[in-house]
Amino acid sequence: MSRDGVARRPYLRTMDSWWRRNPYFVRYMAREATAVAVAVYALVLAAGLVCLAQGEAAWNAWLAALRTLPAVALHVVLLVAMLVHAQSWFAIMPKTLPMIAFGGRRLPATAITRAGWAATLAASGALLAAAGWWRP
Amino acid sequence: MKRSGAPVFWLLFGAGGMLSALLGPALVFITGIAVPLGWVVPSGVMGYPRMRALAQHPVGKSLLFAVIALFAWHAAHRIFHSLHDLGFHKSMLAKLACYGGALALTLVTAAALLLVGF
C-alpha cells in the first residue's frame, strides 16, 4: 500500500545475477570477493592466537588443523585471492593517492603501481627472511 | 550537524587494504602452505616456543594485533559496501553485522595477546 492509500505494485527490477551478464562486472565482483578471503584469513590467524594463549597443546592442535588437506586447499585459494587483492589495490593506488609531483611533473600511474609491487616484494622477502633466521 | 563516522571506517579500510596488499600473500604462503607442507622455511618456524616469544615481544605483539584487526576492519568495510551490489541495501543490521564482527575479532585478538603475557 502506498502512502495515499492506492494499492500498486511498483516495478522493481530484480538484482539476481545482474553482474553475471557482463564480464566487466564479473571482474568487479571477483575483486570485491577478495575481501571475504581477507576476513577468513583474519579469522584463521585469530583462532591461532587464541590457541597460542591457551598453551602448547592447543597451539599444536591448530598447527595440525592447518596441515589437513582442506586447510591447505583453502590457503591456496586465499593466496590467489590475496594476490588479486594486491593487484587491484596497487592498480587503483594512483587514483586514491594525492597527486605526487616529481621534478615538476606528475608521477605516472605505472610508477606508483610498480612502487607498490616493489614494496610487497621487499616486505615478502623480509617476512621469509624473518621466518628463516629470527631466533627469540 | 551530526559528525559522521565514515572517515574512521575509511581510514581503517585503507590501512587494512595497504597492509594486506603488502603482507597478505607472503603471510598466507608461510602460515598456510609453506609451514604445513614443510616447504622453503625451516621446520619449527612456527613451533610453540618461537611463536609464544613472538606474541610476547612488543614488536611481534603490535604486528599481530595490526595484521588481524586491520584485515578484519578492511574486510568488514568492503563487505558492507558490496552487500548493496547483492541486493541487501544499507541497514543498521548489515552495519552491525559487518563492523560488529570486526570489533568482536579485534577484542578477541586483544584478549588473546594480553593472555599470552609480556
XYZ file of N, CA and C in Angstrom:
762
model
N 0.851 -1.198 0.000
C 0.000 0.000 0.000
C 0.886 1.247 0.000
N 0.636 2.130 -0.904
C 1.417 3.362 -0.913
C 0.794 4.349 0.055
N 1.460 5.482 0.220
C 1.067 6.423 1.263
C -0.333 7.004 1.038
N -0.724 7.183 -0.202
C -2.031 7.795 -0.460
C -3.146 6.749 -0.526
N -2.855 5.541 -0.114
C -3.903 4.557 0.009
C -4.218 3.809 -1.263
N -3.484 4.080 -2.332
C -3.742 3.377 -3.589
C -2.818 2.157 -3.652
N -3.416 0.995 -3.788
C -2.611 -0.223 -3.850
C -1.984 -0.332 -5.223
N -0.639 -0.373 -5.238
C 0.040 -0.509 -6.526
C 1.204 -1.458 -6.333
N 1.589 -2.061 -7.390
C 2.790 -2.882 -7.319
C 3.833 -2.232 -8.200
N 4.677 -1.349 -7.628
C 5.658 -0.696 -8.480
C 6.632 -1.714 -9.053
N 7.112 -1.450 -10.258
C 8.053 -2.376 -10.888
C 9.403 -2.252 -10.210
N 9.904 -3.353 -9.709
C 11.241 -3.384 -9.117
C 12.066 -4.363 -9.920
N 13.098 -3.838 -10.546
C 13.936 -4.719 -11.349
C 14.690 -5.666 -10.419
N 14.713 -6.909 -10.755
C 15.381 -7.872 -9.888
C 16.898 -7.658 -9.925
N 17.561 -7.969 -8.812
C 19.009 -7.812 -8.783
C 19.723 -9.142 -8.964
N 18.928 -10.195 -9.230
C 19.537 -11.513 -9.378
C 20.507 -11.533 -10.552
N 21.710 -11.917 -10.250
C 22.734 -12.198 -11.265
C 22.988 -11.068 -12.248
N 22.708 -9.813 -11.839
C 22.939 -8.693 -12.760
C 24.394 -8.636 -13.209
N 25.300 -8.962 -12.309
C 26.722 -8.802 -12.628
C 27.249 -9.939 -13.476
N 26.481 -11.038 -13.553
C 26.973 -12.180 -14.335
C 26.786 -11.970 -15.840
N 26.031 -10.911 -16.190
C 25.749 -10.697 -17.617
C 26.847 -9.919 -18.326
N 27.798 -9.382 -17.559
C 28.809 -8.515 -18.173
C 30.175 -8.855 -17.579
N 31.126 -9.246 -18.412
C 32.436 -9.670 -17.886
C 33.111 -8.586 -17.041
N 32.838 -7.306 -17.346
C 33.426 -6.218 -16.559
C 32.963 -6.315 -15.109
N 31.668 -6.606 -14.917
C 31.134 -6.685 -13.566
C 31.489 -8.001 -12.886
N 31.734 -9.051 -13.700
C 32.202 -10.309 -13.111
C 33.570 -10.067 -12.472
N 34.432 -9.321 -13.196
C 35.761 -8.997 -12.642
C 35.624 -8.120 -11.402
N 34.685 -7.180 -11.453
C 34.433 -6.302 -10.310
C 34.034 -7.118 -9.077
N 33.106 -8.066 -9.267
C 32.644 -8.869 -8.136
C 33.753 -9.795 -7.639
N 34.582 -10.295 -8.562
C 35.702 -11.146 -8.148
C 36.661 -10.344 -7.266
N 36.904 -9.090 -7.661
C 37.781 -8.234 -6.847
C 37.161 -8.004 -5.475
N 35.854 -7.737 -5.453
C 35.188 -7.482 -4.177
C 35.202 -8.729 -3.296
N 35.131 -9.914 -3.930
C 35.106 -11.166 -3.171
C 36.415 -11.395 -2.423
N 37.500 -10.749 -2.863
C 38.767 -10.956 -2.157
C 38.682 -10.447 -0.717
N 37.730 -9.535 -0.448
C 37.547 -9.056 0.924
C 37.139 -10.211 1.842
N 36.373 -11.170 1.286
C 35.965 -12.327 2.086
C 37.206 -13.143 2.468
N 38.150 -13.269 1.513
C 39.385 -14.007 1.793
C 40.180 -13.325 2.901
N 40.233 -11.997 2.857
C 40.955 -11.250 3.901
C 40.299 -11.503 5.267
N 38.961 -11.520 5.289
C 38.237 -11.780 6.540
C 38.502 -13.191 7.036
N 38.453 -14.173 6.114
C 38.673 -15.570 6.510
C 40.081 -15.741 7.090
N 41.071 -15.102 6.454
C 42.442 -15.242 6.942
C 42.601 -14.575 8.311
N 41.935 -13.444 8.528
C 41.974 -12.804 9.850
C 41.387 -13.753 10.899
N 40.313 -14.479 10.534
C 39.700 -15.442 11.456
C 40.661 -16.590 11.765
N 41.345 -17.099 10.707
C 42.297 -18.209 10.897
C 43.404 -17.786 11.861
N 43.941 -16.577 11.636
C 45.034 -16.097 12.496
C 44.548 -15.862 13.934
N 43.348 -15.283 14.069
C 42.821 -15.025 15.406
C 42.606 -16.342 16.154
N 42.121 -17.370 15.441
C 41.938 -18.688 16.066
C 43.283 -19.213 16.545
N 44.327 -19.042 15.726
C 45.660 -19.484 16.114
C 46.151 -18.760 17.348
N 45.890 -17.470 17.413
C 46.338 -16.667 18.549
C 45.623 -17.090 19.835
N 44.322 -17.392 19.717
C 43.570 -17.858 20.888
C 44.158 -19.188 21.367
N 44.502 -20.071 20.409
C 45.118 -21.355 20.763
C 46.473 -21.134 21.431
N 47.242 -20.190 20.909
C 48.563 -19.888 21.468
C 48.432 -19.443 22.924
N 47.395 -18.640 23.195
C 47.182 -18.143 24.555
C 46.774 -19.269 25.497
N 46.178 -20.339 24.923
C 45.699 -21.449 25.765
C 46.806 -22.418 26.142
N 47.900 -22.425 25.399
C 49.007 -23.312 25.757
C 49.486 -24.146 24.591
N 50.518 -24.953 24.868
C 51.202 -25.683 23.812
C 50.306 -26.707 23.109
N 49.461 -27.420 23.894
C 48.622 -28.467 23.291
C 47.646 -27.857 22.291
N 47.012 -26.747 22.688
C 46.046 -26.091 21.810
C 46.754 -25.549 20.559
N 47.940 -24.983 20.745
C 48.706 -24.450 19.612
C 49.039 -25.561 18.623
N 49.498 -26.728 19.153
C 49.847 -27.836 18.264
C 48.610 -28.386 17.542
N 47.453 -28.310 18.206
C 46.211 -28.749 17.553
C 45.889 -27.819 16.385
N 46.114 -26.512 16.574
C 45.873 -25.544 15.483
C 46.824 -25.814 14.313
N 48.107 -26.085 14.645
C 49.081 -26.398 13.585
C 48.678 -27.668 12.840
N 48.193 -28.671 13.603
C 47.773 -29.927 12.972
C 46.583 -29.689 12.053
N 45.667 -28.811 12.467
C 44.498 -28.492 11.638
C 44.948 -27.834 10.331
N 45.992 -27.013 10.400
C 46.494 -26.343 9.196
C 47.136 -27.335 8.227
N 47.578 -28.488 8.762
C 48.238 -29.474 7.892
C 47.248 -30.355 7.140
N 45.954 -30.263 7.438
C 44.982 -31.109 6.733
C 44.797 -30.606 5.304
N 44.374 -31.519 4.427
C 44.222 -31.166 3.003
C 43.240 -30.011 2.779
N 42.034 -30.037 3.424
C 41.114 -28.907 3.193
C 41.725 -27.568 3.599
N 42.513 -27.568 4.688
C 43.116 -26.316 5.150
C 44.142 -25.809 4.140
N 44.971 -26.736 3.614
C 45.978 -26.317 2.625
C 45.280 -25.826 1.354
N 44.229 -26.543 0.926
C 43.476 -26.123 -0.268
C 42.868 -24.741 -0.048
N 42.317 -24.513 1.146
C 41.748 -23.198 1.464
C 42.814 -22.112 1.348
N 44.016 -22.414 1.860
C 45.070 -21.394 1.827
C 45.597 -21.133 0.412
N 45.519 -22.148 -0.455
C 45.884 -21.902 -1.861
C 44.893 -20.892 -2.463
N 43.598 -21.094 -2.166
C 42.568 -20.148 -2.643
C 42.808 -18.764 -2.032
N 43.120 -18.743 -0.730
C 43.364 -17.465 -0.048
C 44.566 -16.747 -0.654
N 45.603 -17.526 -1.017
C 46.803 -16.918 -1.608
C 46.474 -16.257 -2.945
N 45.710 -16.972 -3.787
C 45.313 -16.392 -5.078
C 44.498 -15.119 -4.842
N 43.548 -15.179 -3.879
C 42.713 -14.014 -3.590
C 43.555 -12.848 -3.083
N 44.544 -13.144 -2.245
C 45.417 -12.083 -1.712
C 46.207 -11.423 -2.846
N 46.632 -12.229 -3.816
C 47.379 -11.672 -4.953
C 46.468 -10.799 -5.819
N 45.215 -11.254 -6.037
C 44.249 -10.454 -6.800
C 43.970 -9.145 -6.049
N 43.830 -9.264 -4.715
C 43.596 -8.071 -3.899
C 44.757 -7.089 -4.038
N 45.999 -7.594 -3.922
C 47.169 -6.712 -4.026
C 47.203 -6.066 -5.405
N 46.907 -6.870 -6.430
C 46.917 -6.351 -7.802
C 45.918 -5.197 -7.939
N 44.687 -5.400 -7.449
C 43.685 -4.333 -7.615
C 44.006 -3.141 -6.716
N 44.569 -3.417 -5.535
C 44.912 -2.325 -4.610
C 45.962 -1.407 -5.235
N 46.988 -2.017 -5.828
C 48.047 -1.200 -6.428
C 47.597 -0.586 -7.757
N 46.643 -1.244 -8.438
C 46.144 -0.689 -9.697
C 45.346 0.599 -9.454
N 44.604 0.661 -8.320
C 43.832 1.888 -8.061
C 44.622 2.906 -7.253
N 45.798 2.515 -6.751
C 46.563 3.428 -5.887
C 46.860 4.778 -6.550
N 47.152 4.825 -7.869
C 47.379 6.142 -8.481
C 46.161 7.055 -8.367
N 44.944 6.459 -8.252
C 43.730 7.278 -8.160
C 43.396 7.634 -6.721
N 43.798 6.802 -5.765
C 43.440 7.062 -4.370
C 44.468 7.931 -3.665
N 45.706 7.932 -4.146
C 46.741 8.758 -3.518
C 46.565 10.212 -3.948
N 46.953 11.160 -3.092
C 47.005 12.539 -3.565
C 48.038 12.651 -4.688
N 47.870 13.623 -5.565
C 48.790 13.733 -6.703
C 50.222 13.951 -6.210
N 51.155 13.200 -6.771
C 52.556 13.357 -6.392
C 53.296 13.971 -7.584
N 53.939 15.109 -7.326
C 54.728 15.728 -8.392
C 56.193 15.400 -8.145
N 56.902 15.152 -9.226
C 58.306 14.789 -9.112
C 59.052 15.566 -10.178
N 59.886 16.509 -9.750
C 60.611 17.341 -10.711
C 59.674 18.140 -11.608
N 58.565 18.643 -11.013
C 57.628 19.460 -11.766
C 56.677 18.680 -12.641
N 56.814 17.355 -12.664
C 55.921 16.538 -13.483
C 55.141 15.593 -12.592
N 53.931 15.280 -13.006
C 53.106 14.353 -12.262
C 53.707 12.951 -12.367
N 53.831 12.284 -11.208
C 54.361 10.923 -11.198
C 53.406 10.018 -11.979
N 53.892 9.280 -12.991
C 52.958 8.466 -13.785
C 52.341 7.331 -12.960
N 51.115 6.944 -13.363
C 50.372 5.918 -12.629
C 51.139 4.605 -12.564
N 51.800 4.249 -13.666
C 52.509 2.959 -13.669
C 53.639 2.948 -12.648
N 54.264 4.115 -12.420
C 55.354 4.185 -11.440
C 54.824 3.917 -10.040
N 53.626 4.446 -9.729
C 53.028 4.242 -8.396
C 52.686 2.763 -8.217
N 52.062 2.162 -9.248
C 51.683 0.750 -9.167
C 52.934 -0.126 -8.998
N 53.988 0.193 -9.759
C 55.217 -0.606 -9.648
C 55.859 -0.439 -8.277
N 55.793 0.777 -7.730
C 56.359 1.011 -6.396
C 55.619 0.160 -5.363
N 54.297 0.039 -5.530
C 53.508 -0.794 -4.625
C 53.958 -2.238 -4.666
N 54.108 -2.774 -5.876
C 54.560 -4.167 -6.023
C 55.971 -4.358 -5.488
N 56.837 -3.345 -5.706
C 58.202 -3.444 -5.185
C 58.175 -3.516 -3.657
N 57.292 -2.710 -3.042
C 57.177 -2.731 -1.578
C 56.684 -4.097 -1.105
N 55.723 -4.690 -1.836
C 55.215 -6.017 -1.463
C 56.319 -7.073 -1.583
N 57.112 -6.982 -2.668
C 58.226 -7.932 -2.841
C 59.217 -7.806 -1.691
N 59.549 -6.554 -1.338
C 60.502 -6.324 -0.249
C 59.949 -6.847 1.073
N 58.662 -6.551 1.344
C 58.050 -6.992 2.597
C 57.973 -8.521 2.654
N 57.669 -9.154 1.499
C 57.589 -10.621 1.465
C 58.961 -11.230 1.731
N 59.997 -10.642 1.122
C 61.354 -11.122 1.342
C 61.748 -10.987 2.801
N 61.388 -9.850 3.405
C 61.717 -9.616 4.809
C 61.002 -10.629 5.703
N 59.734 -10.933 5.383
C 58.971 -11.895 6.184
C 59.583 -13.292 6.080
N 59.920 -13.692 4.843
C 60.519 -15.022 4.642
C 61.865 -15.114 5.360
N 62.638 -14.022 5.295
C 63.928 -13.999 5.972
C 63.716 -14.104 7.473
N 62.735 -13.362 7.998
C 62.461 -13.408 9.435
C 62.023 -14.810 9.844
N 61.221 -15.476 8.972
C 60.766 -16.832 9.284
C 61.960 -17.780 9.342
N 62.970 -17.524 8.515
C 64.128 -18.416 8.472
C 65.159 -18.120 9.537
N 65.352 -16.862 9.845
C 66.509 -16.525 10.663
C 66.218 -16.017 12.064
N 65.008 -15.483 12.278
C 64.754 -14.878 13.585
C 64.772 -15.926 14.697
N 65.582 -15.683 15.705
C 65.615 -16.573 16.868
C 65.259 -15.781 18.106
N 64.250 -16.232 18.857
C 63.880 -15.475 20.046
C 64.960 -15.576 21.136
N 25.309 19.854 13.040
C 25.402 18.687 12.146
C 26.028 17.512 12.889
N 25.430 16.357 12.690
C 25.950 15.163 13.348
C 27.264 14.756 12.667
N 28.239 14.467 13.491
C 29.517 14.034 12.917
C 29.386 12.641 12.330
N 30.033 12.427 11.200
C 29.951 11.122 10.549
C 31.098 10.238 11.013
N 30.819 8.948 11.144
C 31.883 8.015 11.494
C 32.623 7.522 10.268
N 32.178 7.967 9.077
C 32.731 7.431 7.831
C 34.257 7.549 7.716
N 34.867 8.723 8.086
C 36.326 8.816 7.927
C 37.086 7.768 8.729
N 36.560 7.411 9.911
C 37.232 6.413 10.749
C 37.212 5.059 10.040
N 36.030 4.680 9.544
C 35.912 3.396 8.847
C 36.769 3.391 7.583
N 36.804 4.537 6.903
C 37.585 4.641 5.680
C 39.078 4.492 5.987
N 39.526 5.113 7.086
C 40.933 5.046 7.467
C 41.336 3.606 7.798
N 40.457 2.911 8.561
C 40.750 1.515 8.910
C 40.750 0.645 7.653
N 39.819 0.937 6.735
C 39.753 0.212 5.461
C 41.046 0.412 4.672
N 41.501 1.661 4.609
C 42.705 1.976 3.838
C 43.944 1.344 4.445
N 44.059 1.438 5.767
C 45.228 0.859 6.435
C 45.247 -0.652 6.262
N 44.080 -1.288 6.418
C 43.997 -2.735 6.264
C 44.243 -3.165 4.831
N 43.770 -2.368 3.887
C 43.974 -2.691 2.465
C 45.444 -2.641 2.106
N 46.139 -1.625 2.614
C 47.566 -1.494 2.319
C 48.353 -2.627 2.986
N 48.042 -2.887 4.266
C 48.773 -3.925 4.993
C 48.553 -5.299 4.359
N 47.303 -5.573 3.910
C 47.041 -6.885 3.315
C 47.675 -6.996 1.925
N 47.791 -5.865 1.208
C 48.473 -5.916 -0.097
C 49.971 -6.151 0.093
N 50.535 -5.588 1.173
C 51.972 -5.719 1.415
C 52.335 -7.080 1.999
N 51.560 -7.530 3.002
C 51.953 -8.730 3.751
C 51.067 -9.939 3.505
N 49.842 -9.719 3.013
C 48.872 -10.805 2.868
C 49.397 -12.023 2.121
N 49.883 -11.841 0.868
C 50.318 -13.024 0.115
C 51.425 -13.805 0.831
N 52.443 -13.104 1.345
C 53.558 -13.801 1.998
C 53.099 -14.497 3.278
N 52.223 -13.833 4.050
C 51.740 -14.439 5.299
C 50.943 -15.704 5.016
N 50.026 -15.634 4.048
C 49.218 -16.811 3.711
C 50.135 -17.938 3.230
N 51.137 -17.586 2.410
C 52.049 -18.609 1.905
C 52.817 -19.267 3.056
N 53.330 -18.465 3.987
C 54.140 -19.027 5.084
C 53.277 -19.857 6.031
N 52.193 -19.233 6.565
C 51.428 -19.929 7.612
C 50.526 -21.029 7.060
N 50.044 -20.860 5.821
C 49.045 -21.795 5.332
C 49.555 -22.823 4.346
N 50.751 -22.577 3.733
C 51.243 -23.510 2.719
C 52.657 -24.000 3.055
N 53.601 -23.057 3.236
C 54.997 -23.458 3.437
C 55.194 -24.232 4.743
N 54.668 -23.711 5.840
C 54.862 -24.391 7.128
C 54.111 -25.728 7.185
N 52.802 -25.776 6.821
C 52.111 -27.076 6.882
C 52.750 -28.139 5.970
N 53.276 -27.744 4.814
C 53.833 -28.731 3.895
C 55.338 -28.920 4.102
N 55.931 -28.115 4.990
C 57.368 -28.223 5.244
C 58.226 -27.760 4.076
N 57.743 -26.756 3.348
C 58.495 -26.209 2.223
C 59.275 -24.972 2.663
N 60.314 -24.646 1.920
C 61.032 -23.360 1.952
C 61.555 -22.985 3.338
N 60.653 -22.842 4.304
C 61.082 -22.376 5.619
C 61.511 -23.566 6.485
N 62.494 -23.360 7.388
C 62.953 -24.465 8.229
C 61.844 -24.968 9.165
N 61.932 -26.254 9.546
C 60.901 -26.806 10.424
C 61.036 -26.166 11.809
N 59.936 -26.076 12.501
C 59.942 -25.464 13.827
C 59.803 -23.951 13.799
N 59.637 -23.406 12.585
C 59.484 -21.956 12.455
C 58.267 -21.465 13.234
N 57.203 -22.271 13.189
C 56.003 -21.874 13.918
C 55.798 -22.756 15.150
N 56.907 -23.225 15.722
C 56.827 -24.012 16.945
C 56.346 -23.160 18.114
N 55.831 -23.831 19.134
C 55.227 -23.110 20.263
C 56.171 -22.105 20.929
N 57.421 -22.490 21.290
C 58.285 -21.522 21.993
C 58.537 -20.254 21.165
N 58.744 -20.458 19.863
C 59.052 -19.357 18.980
C 57.853 -18.411 18.807
N 56.687 -18.994 18.585
C 55.502 -18.158 18.365
C 55.056 -17.475 19.659
N 55.280 -18.170 20.795
C 54.959 -17.560 22.084
C 55.859 -16.345 22.313
N 57.150 -16.527 21.985
C 58.099 -15.419 22.144
C 57.710 -14.259 21.227
N 57.263 -14.593 20.014
C 56.837 -13.547 19.064
C 55.651 -12.765 19.630
N 54.663 -13.500 20.184
C 53.462 -12.840 20.693
C 53.733 -12.075 21.983
N 54.844 -12.418 22.683
C 55.179 -11.698 23.926
C 56.045 -10.473 23.662
N 56.768 -10.504 22.552
C 57.643 -9.384 22.206
C 56.797 -8.170 21.809
N 57.142 -6.971 22.287
C 56.312 -5.794 21.963
C 56.120 -5.584 20.455
N 57.188 -5.792 19.677
C 57.073 -5.587 18.220
C 56.166 -6.653 17.603
N 56.405 -7.923 17.992
C 55.595 -9.024 17.471
C 54.139 -8.863 17.847
N 53.903 -8.466 19.117
C 52.540 -8.276 19.603
C 51.835 -7.196 18.793
N 52.517 -6.076 18.547
C 51.905 -4.981 17.782
C 51.613 -5.421 16.356
N 52.561 -6.145 15.756
C 52.363 -6.602 14.373
C 51.175 -7.544 14.268
N 51.104 -8.516 15.192
C 49.998 -9.477 15.162
C 48.668 -8.758 15.327
N 48.637 -7.796 16.274
C 47.389 -7.058 16.501
C 47.009 -6.258 15.252
N 47.998 -5.560 14.674
C 47.724 -4.731 13.493
C 47.222 -5.594 12.340
N 47.889 -6.714 12.100
C 47.505 -7.564 10.965
C 46.074 -8.071 11.139
N 45.768 -8.682 12.284
C 44.441 -9.291 12.437
C 43.352 -8.219 12.482
N 43.549 -7.180 13.289
C 42.495 -6.166 13.443
C 42.279 -5.392 12.138
N 43.357 -4.952 11.510
C 43.184 -4.144 10.290
C 42.645 -4.973 9.130
N 43.072 -6.256 9.025
C 42.499 -7.133 7.992
C 40.986 -7.219 8.219
N 40.581 -7.387 9.476
C 39.158 -7.546 9.797
C 38.377 -6.270 9.452
N 38.908 -5.091 9.812
C 38.193 -3.837 9.537
C 38.156 -3.534 8.043
N 39.239 -3.874 7.347
C 39.259 -3.683 5.896
C 38.163 -4.528 5.244
N 38.141 -5.812 5.613
C 37.171 -6.732 5.012
C 35.749 -6.322 5.374
N 35.519 -5.923 6.627
C 34.169 -5.553 7.068
C 33.640 -4.383 6.244
N 34.483 -3.376 6.044
C 34.073 -2.191 5.295
C 33.721 -2.544 3.850
N 34.582 -3.379 3.266
C 34.370 -3.727 1.869
C 33.151 -4.627 1.690
N 32.982 -5.598 2.606
C 31.823 -6.496 2.515
C 30.536 -5.686 2.735
N 30.576 -4.744 3.687
C 29.391 -3.903 3.959
C 28.933 -3.174 2.701
N 29.893 -2.621 1.958
C 29.516 -1.889 0.748
C 29.177 -2.818 -0.420
N 29.738 -4.042 -0.427
C 29.419 -4.985 -1.502
C 28.031 -5.593 -1.324
N 27.538 -5.630 -0.080
C 26.201 -6.184 0.164
C 25.162 -5.452 -0.676
N 25.387 -4.167 -0.862
C 24.498 -3.339 -1.681
C 24.380 -3.912 -3.103
N 25.540 -4.350 -3.637
C 25.549 -4.888 -5.007
C 24.831 -6.227 -5.096
N 24.675 -6.879 -3.939
C 23.999 -8.179 -3.943
C 22.513 -8.018 -3.614
N 22.073 -6.768 -3.444
C 20.655 -6.532 -3.220
C 20.263 -6.335 -1.763
N 21.261 -6.355 -0.850
C 20.961 -6.068 0.558
C 21.329 -4.605 0.792
N 20.331 -3.758 0.884
C 20.655 -2.337 0.954
C 21.022 -1.942 2.373
N 21.729 -0.812 2.456
C 22.288 -0.347 3.722
C 21.244 -0.395 4.835
N 21.581 -1.086 5.904
C 20.680 -1.135 7.041
C 21.530 -1.191 8.291
N 20.918 -0.877 9.416
C 21.638 -0.938 10.680
C 22.103 -2.373 10.950
N 21.246 -3.343 10.553
C 21.596 -4.746 10.792
C 22.860 -5.127 10.030
N 22.910 -4.718 8.743
C 24.087 -5.038 7.927
C 25.330 -4.373 8.511
N 25.155 -3.129 8.961
C 26.272 -2.385 9.526
C 26.774 -3.062 10.803
N 25.820 -3.445 11.664
C 26.190 -4.098 12.919
C 26.878 -5.425 12.660
N 26.362 -6.178 11.675
C 26.944 -7.483 11.378
C 28.378 -7.329 10.888
N 28.628 -6.360 10.005
C 29.970 -6.201 9.423
C 30.938 -5.582 10.416
N 30.635 -4.357 10.861
C 31.574 -3.673 11.756
C 31.590 -4.330 13.139
N 30.441 -4.882 13.560
C 30.388 -5.590 14.844
C 31.287 -6.818 14.812
N 31.292 -7.498 13.671
C 32.161 -8.669 13.520
C 33.616 -8.285 13.635
N 33.983 -7.175 12.971
C 35.369 -6.704 13.036
C 35.733 -6.308 14.457
N 34.806 -5.649 15.139
C 35.064 -5.225 16.522
C 35.253 -6.450 17.424
N 34.388 -7.464 17.227
C 34.489 -8.679 18.041
C 35.848 -9.343 17.825
N 36.271 -9.432 16.573
C 37.560 -10.078 16.271
C 38.720 -9.271 16.875
N 38.595 -7.941 16.829
C 39.622 -7.074 17.426
C 39.730 -7.332 18.927
N 38.572 -7.440 19.601
C 38.575 -7.643 21.049
C 39.128 -9.019 21.408
N 38.751 -10.050 20.624
C 39.261 -11.405 20.877
C 40.783 -11.415 20.719
N 41.279 -10.752 19.659
C 42.723 -10.684 19.406
C 43.434 -9.978 20.555
N 42.869 -8.847 21.005
C 43.479 -8.100 22.108
C 43.519 -8.954 23.368
N 42.417 -9.674 23.641
C 42.355 -10.506 24.839
C 43.402 -11.615 24.769
N 43.512 -12.269 23.592
C 44.478 -13.360 23.441
C 45.904 -12.828 23.613
N 46.173 -11.647 23.059
C 47.522 -11.077 23.155
C 47.849 -10.679 24.594
N 46.841 -10.281 25.364
C 47.072 -9.955 26.775
C 47.313 -11.232 27.578
N 46.530 -12.285 27.248
C 46.646 -13.565 27.971
C 48.005 -14.211 27.742
N 48.560 -14.035 26.559
C 49.854 -14.638 26.235
C 50.945 -14.092 27.165
N 50.746 -12.871 27.644
C 51.703 -12.289 28.574
C 52.739 -11.430 27.888
N 53.643 -10.879 28.720
C 54.616 -9.927 28.166
C 56.053 -10.397 28.416
